[in-house]
Amino acid sequence: LFLARADAGQRNGEACEIDMAAIIRRAAQHLVEPARSADVTITVAAGERVLTRGDAGAIARLVRNLLDNAVRYTPRGGRVEISASIADGKAHIRVDDSGPGIREENREQVFERFWRGDHGRTSSPEGAGLGLAICREVVEAHKGSLSVGQAAIGGARFEIFLPAS
């Protein structure tokens, strides 16, 4: 429904000042129990305030989607790291995991609707392949960028840059 509304040019939510550091702390807190059950450690690194402007609900959904994916695709005993900072006048959010990562040739495809990699189809059959498409839509609606690469801890790294407030 979110993507259909975005396709129709409808945006929900009012623009307000958003503290990305607070949003990532809340998202990580929400996933404490699922991470514990999966034997995955979540580490949060965030400055006092990392401010941007936008739809707070959409930005929270973006962070939850990325963090939930990181926990879901990280094997037992692995870890997920999320951080928020200001870099070059932009709010910078990074989510790293020690999971299988995303092959370089698939790094743009992961943002397509309904696309699921081989690992996603076998390890997480309940997903529909829409989470990262929603993430990309939210970031673009906020005049930012979203990319995926290789994390220093072995898995995927998702990076978001949004205009700082």
Tab-separated table of C-alpha atoms in Angstrom:
chain	number	residue	atom	x	y	z
A	1	LEU	CA	0.000	0.000	0.000
A	2	PHE	CA	2.848	2.366	0.825
A	3	LEU	CA	4.432	1.796	-2.601
A	4	ALA	CA	1.103	2.167	-4.417
A	5	ARG	CA	0.521	5.506	-2.703
A	6	ALA	CA	4.039	6.614	-3.595
A	7	ASP	CA	3.435	5.633	-7.242
A	8	ALA	CA	0.320	7.813	-7.189
A	9	GLY	CA	2.334	10.743	-5.837
A	10	GLN	CA	0.671	10.609	-2.421
A	11	ARG	CA	2.851	11.278	0.573
A	12	ASN	CA	1.638	10.633	4.090
A	13	GLY	CA	2.889	12.380	7.153
A	14	GLU	CA	4.028	15.900	7.833
A	15	ALA	CA	7.600	17.043	7.589
A	16	CYS	CA	9.144	17.674	10.971
A	17	GLU	CA	12.579	17.652	12.550
A	18	ILE	CA	13.728	14.068	13.128
A	19	ASP	CA	16.535	12.858	15.391
A	20	MET	CA	18.017	9.871	13.547
A	21	ALA	CA	20.049	8.860	16.609
A	22	ALA	CA	16.840	8.481	18.626
A	23	ILE	CA	15.140	6.568	15.798
A	24	ILE	CA	17.946	4.006	15.508
A	25	ARG	CA	18.045	3.517	19.274
A	26	ARG	CA	14.265	2.854	19.315
A	27	ALA	CA	14.486	0.486	16.326
A	28	ALA	CA	17.323	-1.460	17.974
A	29	GLN	CA	15.377	-1.652	21.243
A	30	HIS	CA	12.364	-3.019	19.350
A	31	LEU	CA	14.546	-5.830	17.945
A	32	VAL	CA	16.315	-6.829	21.174
A	33	GLU	CA	14.204	-9.947	21.722
A	34	PRO	CA	14.217	-11.193	18.088
A	35	ALA	CA	18.003	-10.642	17.998
A	36	ARG	CA	18.475	-12.473	21.304
A	37	SER	CA	16.377	-15.384	20.022
A	38	ALA	CA	18.508	-15.516	16.873
A	39	ASP	CA	21.746	-15.205	18.919
A	40	VAL	CA	22.629	-11.974	17.085
A	41	THR	CA	24.253	-9.032	18.866
A	42	ILE	CA	23.110	-5.503	17.935
A	43	THR	CA	25.489	-2.613	18.573
A	44	VAL	CA	24.279	0.995	18.322
A	45	ALA	CA	26.637	3.950	17.821
A	46	ALA	CA	24.917	7.303	17.627
A	47	GLY	CA	25.818	10.850	18.491
A	48	GLU	CA	23.679	12.962	20.770
A	49	ARG	CA	21.490	14.324	17.956
A	50	VAL	CA	21.625	13.595	14.244
A	51	LEU	CA	18.933	15.784	12.752
A	52	THR	CA	17.089	15.713	9.442
A	53	ARG	CA	13.614	16.799	8.305
A	54	GLY	CA	10.886	14.601	6.973
A	55	ASP	CA	8.086	12.172	7.682
A	56	ALA	CA	9.051	10.621	11.034
A	57	GLY	CA	6.873	7.537	10.505
A	58	ALA	CA	8.371	6.797	7.090
A	59	ILE	CA	11.915	7.308	8.367
A	60	ALA	CA	11.240	4.993	11.329
A	61	ARG	CA	9.885	2.352	8.887
A	62	LEU	CA	13.038	2.724	6.780
A	63	VAL	CA	15.336	2.114	9.754
A	64	ARG	CA	13.221	-0.773	11.096
A	65	ASN	CA	13.206	-2.474	7.672
A	66	LEU	CA	16.987	-2.267	7.327
A	67	LEU	CA	17.657	-3.379	10.884
A	68	ASP	CA	15.094	-6.196	10.717
A	69	ASN	CA	16.682	-7.487	7.487
A	70	ALA	CA	20.131	-7.346	9.053
A	71	VAL	CA	19.000	-9.402	12.061
A	72	ARG	CA	17.030	-11.837	9.884
A	73	TYR	CA	19.920	-12.593	7.501
A	74	THR	CA	22.717	-12.725	10.081
A	75	PRO	CA	23.589	-16.262	11.185
A	76	ARG	CA	23.580	-17.346	14.820
A	77	GLY	CA	26.458	-15.863	16.760
A	78	GLY	CA	26.727	-12.956	14.309
A	79	ARG	CA	26.382	-9.268	14.826
A	80	VAL	CA	24.651	-6.189	13.477
A	81	GLU	CA	26.011	-2.672	13.872
A	82	ILE	CA	23.958	0.470	13.285
A	83	SER	CA	25.217	4.015	13.521
A	84	ALA	CA	24.040	7.566	12.965
A	85	SER	CA	26.305	10.564	12.482
A	86	ILE	CA	26.688	13.785	10.548
A	87	ALA	CA	29.051	13.548	7.559
A	88	ASP	CA	29.628	16.330	5.030
A	89	GLY	CA	26.458	18.152	6.075
A	90	LYS	CA	24.296	15.051	5.746
A	91	ALA	CA	22.687	12.712	8.243
A	92	HIS	CA	24.486	9.406	7.708
A	93	ILE	CA	22.984	6.095	8.828
A	94	ARG	CA	24.895	2.857	8.381
A	95	VAL	CA	23.691	-0.701	9.010
A	96	ASP	CA	26.345	-3.443	8.850
A	97	ASP	CA	25.815	-7.150	9.408
A	98	SER	CA	27.998	-10.245	9.510
A	99	GLY	CA	25.621	-12.246	7.326
A	100	PRO	CA	26.192	-13.600	3.823
A	101	GLY	CA	26.253	-10.164	2.199
A	102	ILE	CA	24.908	-9.265	-1.218
A	103	ARG	CA	26.797	-10.148	-4.360
A	104	GLU	CA	28.021	-7.136	-6.292
A	105	GLU	CA	25.972	-8.049	-9.373
A	106	ASN	CA	22.783	-8.029	-7.246
A	107	ARG	CA	23.317	-4.783	-5.369
A	108	GLU	CA	20.901	-2.715	-7.462
A	109	GLN	CA	18.386	-5.535	-7.847
A	110	VAL	CA	17.814	-5.769	-4.088
A	111	PHE	CA	15.858	-2.487	-4.295
A	112	GLU	CA	13.464	-3.794	-6.953
A	113	ARG	CA	9.971	-4.800	-5.912
A	114	PHE	CA	9.519	-8.527	-5.276
A	115	TRP	CA	13.187	-9.358	-5.986
A	116	ARG	CA	14.641	-11.868	-3.549
A	117	GLY	CA	18.112	-13.355	-3.742
A	118	ASP	CA	18.773	-17.065	-3.497
A	119	HIS	CA	19.618	-16.786	0.194
A	120	GLY	CA	16.409	-14.823	0.891
A	121	ARG	CA	14.212	-17.384	-0.824
A	122	THR	CA	15.621	-20.259	1.201
A	123	SER	CA	16.250	-18.712	4.620
A	124	SER	CA	13.277	-16.379	4.971
A	125	PRO	CA	10.257	-17.631	3.045
A	126	GLU	CA	7.852	-15.267	4.833
A	127	GLY	CA	9.172	-12.129	3.100
A	128	ALA	CA	7.641	-10.656	-0.043
A	129	GLY	CA	10.634	-8.774	-1.397
A	130	LEU	CA	9.155	-5.316	-0.766
A	131	GLY	CA	11.092	-4.062	2.277
A	132	LEU	CA	14.093	-2.653	0.426
A	133	ALA	CA	11.875	-1.190	-2.320
A	134	ILE	CA	10.033	0.682	0.438
A	135	CYS	CA	13.375	1.809	1.890
A	136	ARG	CA	14.513	3.206	-1.448
A	137	GLU	CA	11.186	5.021	-1.934
A	138	VAL	CA	11.368	6.608	1.531
A	139	VAL	CA	14.950	7.777	0.989
A	140	GLU	CA	14.204	9.217	-2.456
A	141	ALA	CA	11.119	11.020	-1.114
A	142	HIS	CA	13.429	12.664	1.428
A	143	LYS	CA	15.969	13.719	-1.233
A	144	GLY	CA	18.570	11.301	0.036
A	145	SER	CA	20.540	8.306	-1.174
A	146	LEU	CA	20.622	4.644	-0.214
A	147	SER	CA	23.330	2.204	-1.239
A	148	VAL	CA	24.472	-1.295	-0.408
A	149	GLY	CA	28.017	-2.629	-0.296
A	150	GLN	CA	30.336	-4.862	1.692
A	151	ALA	CA	30.559	-4.410	5.463
A	152	ALA	CA	33.905	-4.528	7.227
A	153	ILE	CA	32.422	-7.250	9.463
A	154	GLY	CA	31.752	-9.486	6.467
A	155	GLY	CA	28.136	-9.079	5.381
A	156	ALA	CA	26.094	-6.299	3.841
A	157	ARG	CA	26.455	-2.580	4.510
A	158	PHE	CA	23.490	-0.307	3.857
A	159	GLU	CA	24.208	3.415	3.918
A	160	ILE	CA	21.688	6.224	3.951
A	161	PHE	CA	22.478	9.881	3.440
A	162	LEU	CA	19.741	12.452	4.093
A	163	PRO	CA	19.985	16.244	4.163
A	164	ALA	CA	20.954	17.331	7.691
A	165	SER	CA	18.679	19.738	9.494
